[in-house]
Coordinates of C-alpha atoms in Angstrom, one line a residue:
M1229 CA 14.4 50.9 15.9
A1230 CA 11.3 49.3 17.1
G1231 CA 11.0 45.7 16.3
G1232 CA 7.9 43.8 17.2
A1233 CA 7.4 41.7 20.3
D1234 CA 3.7 41.4 19.3
S1235 CA 2.8 42.7 15.8
T1236 CA -0.8 43.3 17.0
T1237 CA 0.2 45.7 19.8
E1238 CA 1.7 49.0 18.7
L1239 CA 1.9 50.7 22.1
S1240 CA 2.1 49.6 25.7
V1241 CA 1.8 52.0 28.6
V1242 CA 3.3 50.8 31.9
I1243 CA 2.1 52.5 35.1
P1244 CA 3.4 51.4 38.5
M1245 CA 0.8 52.0 41.2
Y1246 CA 1.1 51.9 45.0
N1247 CA -2.0 53.1 47.0
E1248 CA -3.3 55.2 44.1
A1249 CA -7.0 54.7 44.6
E1250 CA -7.6 58.5 45.0
A1251 CA -5.7 59.3 41.8
L1252 CA -7.2 56.5 39.6
P1253 CA -10.4 58.2 38.5
A1254 CA -8.6 61.3 37.3
L1255 CA -5.9 59.2 35.6
V1256 CA -8.4 57.2 33.7
S1257 CA -10.5 60.2 32.7
R1258 CA -7.4 61.8 31.0
L1259 CA -5.4 58.8 29.8
R1260 CA -8.1 56.7 28.1
P1261 CA -9.2 59.4 25.6
V1262 CA -5.6 60.0 24.8
L1263 CA -4.9 56.3 24.1
E1264 CA -8.1 55.7 22.1
G1265 CA -7.5 58.8 20.1
L1266 CA -4.2 57.5 18.8
G1267 CA -5.8 55.1 16.4
V1268 CA -3.3 52.3 17.2
S1269 CA -3.6 49.1 19.0
Y1270 CA -2.5 49.5 22.6
E1271 CA -2.4 47.9 26.1
L1272 CA -2.5 49.7 29.4
F1273 CA -0.3 47.8 31.8
A1274 CA -1.1 48.6 35.5
V1275 CA 1.4 47.2 37.9
D1276 CA -0.1 47.1 41.4
D1277 CA 2.9 47.2 43.7
G1278 CA 1.3 45.5 46.7
S1279 CA -1.2 48.4 47.4
T1280 CA -3.0 48.3 50.7
D1281 CA -5.9 50.6 49.7
R1282 CA -8.6 50.0 47.1
T1283 CA -6.3 50.3 44.1
A1284 CA -6.7 46.6 43.2
E1285 CA -10.4 46.7 43.6
L1286 CA -10.8 49.7 41.4
L1287 CA -8.5 48.2 38.7
A1288 CA -10.6 45.1 38.6
A1289 CA -13.8 47.1 38.1
L1290 CA -12.1 49.2 35.4
R1291 CA -11.2 46.0 33.5
L1292 CA -14.8 45.1 33.1
G1293 CA -15.3 47.9 30.6
W1294 CA -11.8 48.3 29.3
P1295 CA -10.4 45.2 27.7
E1296 CA -7.1 46.9 26.8
L1297 CA -6.3 47.3 30.6
R1298 CA -4.0 44.6 31.9
V1299 CA -3.4 44.3 35.6
V1300 CA -0.4 42.6 37.3
R1301 CA -0.5 42.6 41.0
L1302 CA 2.8 42.0 42.8
R1303 CA 2.7 39.9 46.0
R1304 CA 4.3 42.6 48.1
N1305 CA 5.5 46.2 47.8
C1306 CA 8.8 45.9 46.0
G1307 CA 9.4 49.5 45.0
H1308 CA 8.9 51.8 42.0
Q1309 CA 11.9 50.6 40.0
A1310 CA 11.0 46.9 40.6
A1311 CA 7.4 47.6 39.5
L1312 CA 8.7 49.3 36.3
T1313 CA 10.8 46.2 35.7
A1314 CA 7.7 43.9 36.0
G1315 CA 5.9 46.1 33.5
L1316 CA 8.8 46.3 31.0
D1317 CA 9.4 42.5 31.3
R1318 CA 5.9 41.8 30.2
A1319 CA 4.8 44.6 27.9
L1320 CA 4.2 43.5 24.4
G1321 CA 4.1 46.7 22.4
A1322 CA 6.4 47.8 19.7
Y1323 CA 6.7 51.0 21.8
V1324 CA 6.5 51.2 25.5
V1325 CA 5.7 54.4 27.6
T1326 CA 6.3 54.4 31.3
L1327 CA 4.2 56.8 33.3
D1328 CA 3.4 57.5 37.0
A1329 CA -0.2 57.5 38.2
D1330 CA -0.1 60.9 39.9
L1331 CA -0.6 62.9 36.7
Q1332 CA 2.4 65.2 37.4
D1333 CA 3.6 64.0 34.0
P1334 CA 0.8 64.6 31.5
P1335 CA -0.5 61.6 29.5
E1336 CA -1.5 64.1 26.7
K1337 CA 2.2 64.2 25.7
I1338 CA 2.2 60.5 24.7
P1339 CA 1.0 61.2 21.1
D1340 CA 3.9 63.7 20.7
M1341 CA 6.4 61.2 22.0
L1342 CA 5.1 58.5 19.6
A1343 CA 5.0 60.9 16.6
L1344 CA 8.6 62.1 17.3
A1345 CA 9.9 58.5 17.7
R1346 CA 8.3 57.5 14.4
A1347 CA 9.2 60.7 12.4
E1348 CA 12.9 60.7 13.5
G1349 CA 13.5 57.0 13.9
L1350 CA 14.2 57.3 17.7
D1351 CA 14.4 54.5 20.2
I1352 CA 14.0 56.8 23.3
V1353 CA 11.9 59.9 23.8
Y1354 CA 12.4 61.6 27.2
G1355 CA 9.7 63.6 28.9
I1356 CA 11.6 66.7 30.1
R1357 CA 10.2 68.8 33.0
A1358 CA 10.7 72.4 31.7
D1359 CA 8.7 73.9 34.5
R1360 CA 8.5 72.5 38.0
T1361 CA 6.6 75.3 39.7
G1362 CA 4.0 72.7 40.7
D1363 CA 6.6 71.2 43.1
T1364 CA 7.5 72.6 46.5
P1365 CA 10.7 74.7 46.7
F1366 CA 12.4 72.0 48.7
K1367 CA 11.4 69.4 46.1
R1368 CA 12.8 71.6 43.3
W1369 CA 16.0 72.2 45.1
T1370 CA 16.6 68.5 46.0
A1371 CA 15.7 67.4 42.4
G1372 CA 18.2 69.9 41.0
L1373 CA 20.9 68.7 43.3
Y1374 CA 20.2 65.1 42.3
Y1375 CA 20.5 65.8 38.6
R1376 CA 23.6 67.8 39.0
L1377 CA 25.2 65.0 41.0
V1378 CA 24.3 62.2 38.6
R1379 CA 25.2 64.1 35.5
R1380 CA 28.6 64.8 37.1
L1381 CA 29.2 61.2 38.0
A1382 CA 27.4 59.3 35.2
G1383 CA 28.1 61.8 32.4
P1384 CA 26.1 64.4 30.4
S1385 CA 24.1 61.7 28.6
V1386 CA 21.7 61.8 31.5
P1387 CA 19.1 64.3 30.6
A1388 CA 18.5 67.0 33.2
Q1389 CA 15.0 67.0 34.7
A1390 CA 14.0 63.7 33.1
G1391 CA 12.3 61.3 35.4
D1392 CA 10.5 58.0 34.5
F1393 CA 8.2 59.5 31.9
R1394 CA 9.6 58.2 28.7
L1395 CA 9.0 56.3 25.5
L1396 CA 11.1 53.3 24.6
S1397 CA 11.2 51.3 21.4
R1398 CA 11.1 47.5 21.5
D1399 CA 14.8 47.3 20.8
A1400 CA 15.5 49.6 23.8
V1401 CA 13.2 47.5 26.0
D1402 CA 14.9 44.3 25.0
A1403 CA 18.3 45.8 25.7
L1404 CA 17.2 46.8 29.2
K1405 CA 15.8 43.3 29.8
S1406 CA 19.1 41.8 28.8
L1407 CA 21.1 43.8 31.4
P1408 CA 22.2 41.9 34.5
E1409 CA 21.6 45.0 36.8
Q1410 CA 20.6 44.0 40.3
E1411 CA 19.3 47.3 41.6
R1412 CA 17.9 49.3 38.7
V1413 CA 17.7 53.1 38.4
Y1414 CA 16.1 53.5 34.9
R1415 CA 16.7 57.2 34.7
L1416 CA 20.4 56.3 34.5
L1417 CA 20.2 52.9 32.8
V1418 CA 18.2 54.2 29.8
P1419 CA 20.7 57.0 28.8
W1420 CA 23.6 54.6 29.3
L1421 CA 22.2 52.5 26.4
G1422 CA 23.2 55.2 24.0
F1423 CA 20.3 54.6 21.6
P1424 CA 19.1 57.5 19.4
S1425 CA 16.9 59.8 21.6
G1426 CA 14.8 62.9 21.6
Q1427 CA 12.9 65.0 24.1
V1428 CA 9.4 66.3 24.6
T1429 CA 9.1 69.1 27.2
Y1430 CA 6.1 69.8 29.5
E1431 CA 5.2 71.7 32.6
R1432 CA 5.1 69.5 35.7
A1433 CA 1.8 69.7 37.5
P1434 CA 1.0 69.3 41.2
R1435 CA 0.1 65.8 42.2
T1436 CA -3.6 65.2 41.4
A1437 CA -4.4 63.2 44.6
G1438 CA -2.9 61.3 47.5
R1439 CA 0.6 61.9 48.8
S1440 CA 4.1 61.5 47.3
K1441 CA 5.7 58.1 47.4
Y1442 CA 9.1 59.7 47.5
P1443 CA 9.7 61.5 50.8
L1444 CA 13.1 62.7 51.7
G1445 CA 14.4 59.4 53.0
R1446 CA 13.5 57.6 49.8
M1447 CA 14.9 60.3 47.7
I1448 CA 18.2 60.0 49.5
R1449 CA 18.1 56.2 49.0
L1450 CA 17.5 56.8 45.3
A1451 CA 20.5 59.1 45.1
V1452 CA 22.7 56.6 46.9
D1453 CA 21.6 53.8 44.6
S1454 CA 22.2 56.1 41.6
V1455 CA 25.7 57.0 42.7
T1456 CA 26.9 53.6 43.9
G1457 CA 25.3 51.9 40.9
F1458 CA 27.0 54.0 38.2
S1459 CA 30.2 55.3 39.6
A1460 CA 33.2 54.3 41.7
A1461 CA 33.8 58.0 42.7
P1462 CA 32.7 57.4 46.3
L1463 CA 35.5 54.9 46.7
R1464 CA 38.0 57.4 45.2
L1465 CA 36.5 60.0 47.6
A1466 CA 37.4 57.6 50.5
T1467 CA 41.0 57.5 49.1
W1468 CA 41.2 61.3 48.9
L1469 CA 39.8 61.7 52.4
G1470 CA 42.4 59.2 53.7
G1471 CA 45.2 61.2 52.0
F1472 CA 43.9 64.4 53.4
A1473 CA 43.7 62.9 56.9
F1474 CA 47.3 61.7 56.5
L1475 CA 48.5 65.2 55.8
V1476 CA 46.5 66.5 58.7
C1477 CA 48.2 63.9 60.9
L1478 CA 51.6 64.9 59.7
G1479 CA 50.8 68.5 60.6
L1480 CA 49.6 67.6 64.0
M1481 CA 52.8 65.5 64.5
V1482 CA 55.0 68.4 63.7
Y1483 CA 52.9 70.6 66.0
T1484 CA 53.2 68.0 68.8
L1485 CA 57.0 67.7 68.5
A1486 CA 57.4 71.5 68.5
A1487 CA 55.2 71.8 71.6
H1488 CA 57.2 69.1 73.3
V1489 CA 60.5 70.8 72.5
M1490 CA 59.1 74.1 73.9
D1491 CA 57.6 72.4 76.9
H1492 CA 54.0 73.3 76.0
T1493 CA 52.6 69.8 75.8
V1494 CA 49.5 70.5 78.0
P1495 CA 48.0 73.2 75.7
G1496 CA 48.2 70.8 72.8
W1497 CA 45.3 68.7 74.1
T1498 CA 42.8 70.7 71.8
S1499 CA 44.6 69.9 68.6
L1500 CA 45.1 66.3 69.7
F1501 CA 41.4 65.9 70.5
T1502 CA 40.4 67.5 67.3
G1503 CA 42.7 65.3 65.3
V1504 CA 41.4 62.1 66.9
L1505 CA 37.8 63.2 66.1
F1506 CA 38.7 64.0 62.6
I1507 CA 40.5 60.8 61.9
G1508 CA 37.6 58.8 63.4
A1509 CA 35.1 60.6 61.3
V1510 CA 37.1 60.0 58.1
Q1511 CA 37.4 56.3 59.0
L1512 CA 33.7 56.0 59.6
I1513 CA 32.9 57.7 56.2
C1514 CA 35.3 55.4 54.4
V1515 CA 33.9 52.3 56.1
G1516 CA 30.4 53.4 55.2
L1517 CA 31.2 53.9 51.6
L1518 CA 32.9 50.5 51.4
G1519 CA 29.8 49.1 53.1
E1520 CA 27.5 50.4 50.4
Y1521 CA 29.5 48.6 47.7
V1522 CA 29.9 45.4 49.7
A1523 CA 26.1 45.5 50.2
R1524 CA 25.6 45.6 46.4
I1525 CA 27.9 42.7 45.9
Y1526 CA 26.1 40.7 48.7
T1527 CA 22.7 41.5 47.0
A1528 CA 24.1 40.4 43.6
L1529 CA 25.3 37.1 45.1
Q1530 CA 22.0 36.4 46.7
N1531 CA 20.5 36.6 43.2
R1532 CA 16.9 36.9 44.5
P1533 CA 14.1 37.8 42.1
T1534 CA 13.2 41.5 41.8
Y1535 CA 9.5 40.7 42.2
F1536 CA 6.9 38.0 42.5
V1537 CA 3.7 38.3 40.6
G1538 CA 0.6 37.3 42.6
H1539 CA -1.9 37.8 39.8
D1540 CA -1.9 38.7 36.1
T1541 CA -5.1 39.3 34.2
A1542 CA -3.5 38.2 30.9
S1543 CA -3.6 34.5 30.0
V1544 CA -1.0 34.4 27.2
A1545 CA 0.8 31.2 26.6
R1546 CA 4.2 32.9 26.2
E1547 CA 3.9 34.6 29.6
Q1548 CA 6.9 34.2 31.9
P1549 CA 6.7 32.3 35.1
L1550 CA 5.3 34.1 38.1
E1551 CA 8.7 35.2 39.3
S1552 CA 10.9 37.4 37.1
R1553 CA 14.5 36.7 36.0
S1554 CA 16.8 36.8 39.0
A1555 CA 17.8 40.2 40.3
A1556 CA 17.7 42.1 43.6
S1557 CA 15.2 41.1 46.3
C1558 CA 12.2 43.2 46.9
D1559 CA 12.9 43.0 50.6
N1560 CA 16.4 44.4 50.5
G1561 CA 15.4 47.8 51.8
R1562 CA 16.0 49.6 48.5
V1563 CA 13.8 52.6 47.4
P1564 CA 10.3 51.3 47.9
H1565 CA 7.3 53.2 46.4

């Protein structure tokens, strides 16, 4: 249940931002009335993930008339999950909501999340995308494939169609902060906690402005991080591929001996060539899978900070140092914004 990191702050809303200058006006026009209509003390925590557009300038202007807005600017673009980590590390509220700036996840659902958590004593409330018609067919197909994959590997506790729009109690946030994860994928880490949870459904809208920060390449990187971070199944797949290749080799050996006995060795070059290509491909797949896990071990041993804060508008004595607790480096090539 929600304990208090700061008894004067009931709700924190953490929003990672990377080049969201076009979306900011629409976001503010919808989010601020929602937060002020809740009747609770709140802070809006905007994490500027090294934006190169006017995002930082617009946030600074908004702060002049919005004292509840707190802005943390990271020194460089470290990625969506790292920006979420920066926000969760520093949020003070008894409840914390994480939300993207593109308004595909409606801020109007925040009161429903808070009411459900209070009424049923929940530590986690997921925003579930009941309708994704606002996404492209390709986006819907790849998202469905991703959730089927991670639910099969990480277990059914991972809610289908739940992204990074969620409410967390203070206990859940503190539990996340205590984890030694190096490369965090919160849509898998949060269900893994096993805290009491509920769901609020909504229709996913088209992006309000700008362009998606998750093109195909970064979606693939997220899927790889999700799989390698929560399952050893790829290593077992390498073992099964090796066993299958061994059986194929035995079959080719029998075929080669039979061809030799019948003096038909020349026609066998096709099967031999195919076998060599197959074995080579299996070996490369296995080496690649091993390389993914070795890379994660290497990153953990480096023990670099997840992010460095360049500027924080809050001047609270209990603030952490500029750099976070040690974790994965923001220049390790993992899923940027």
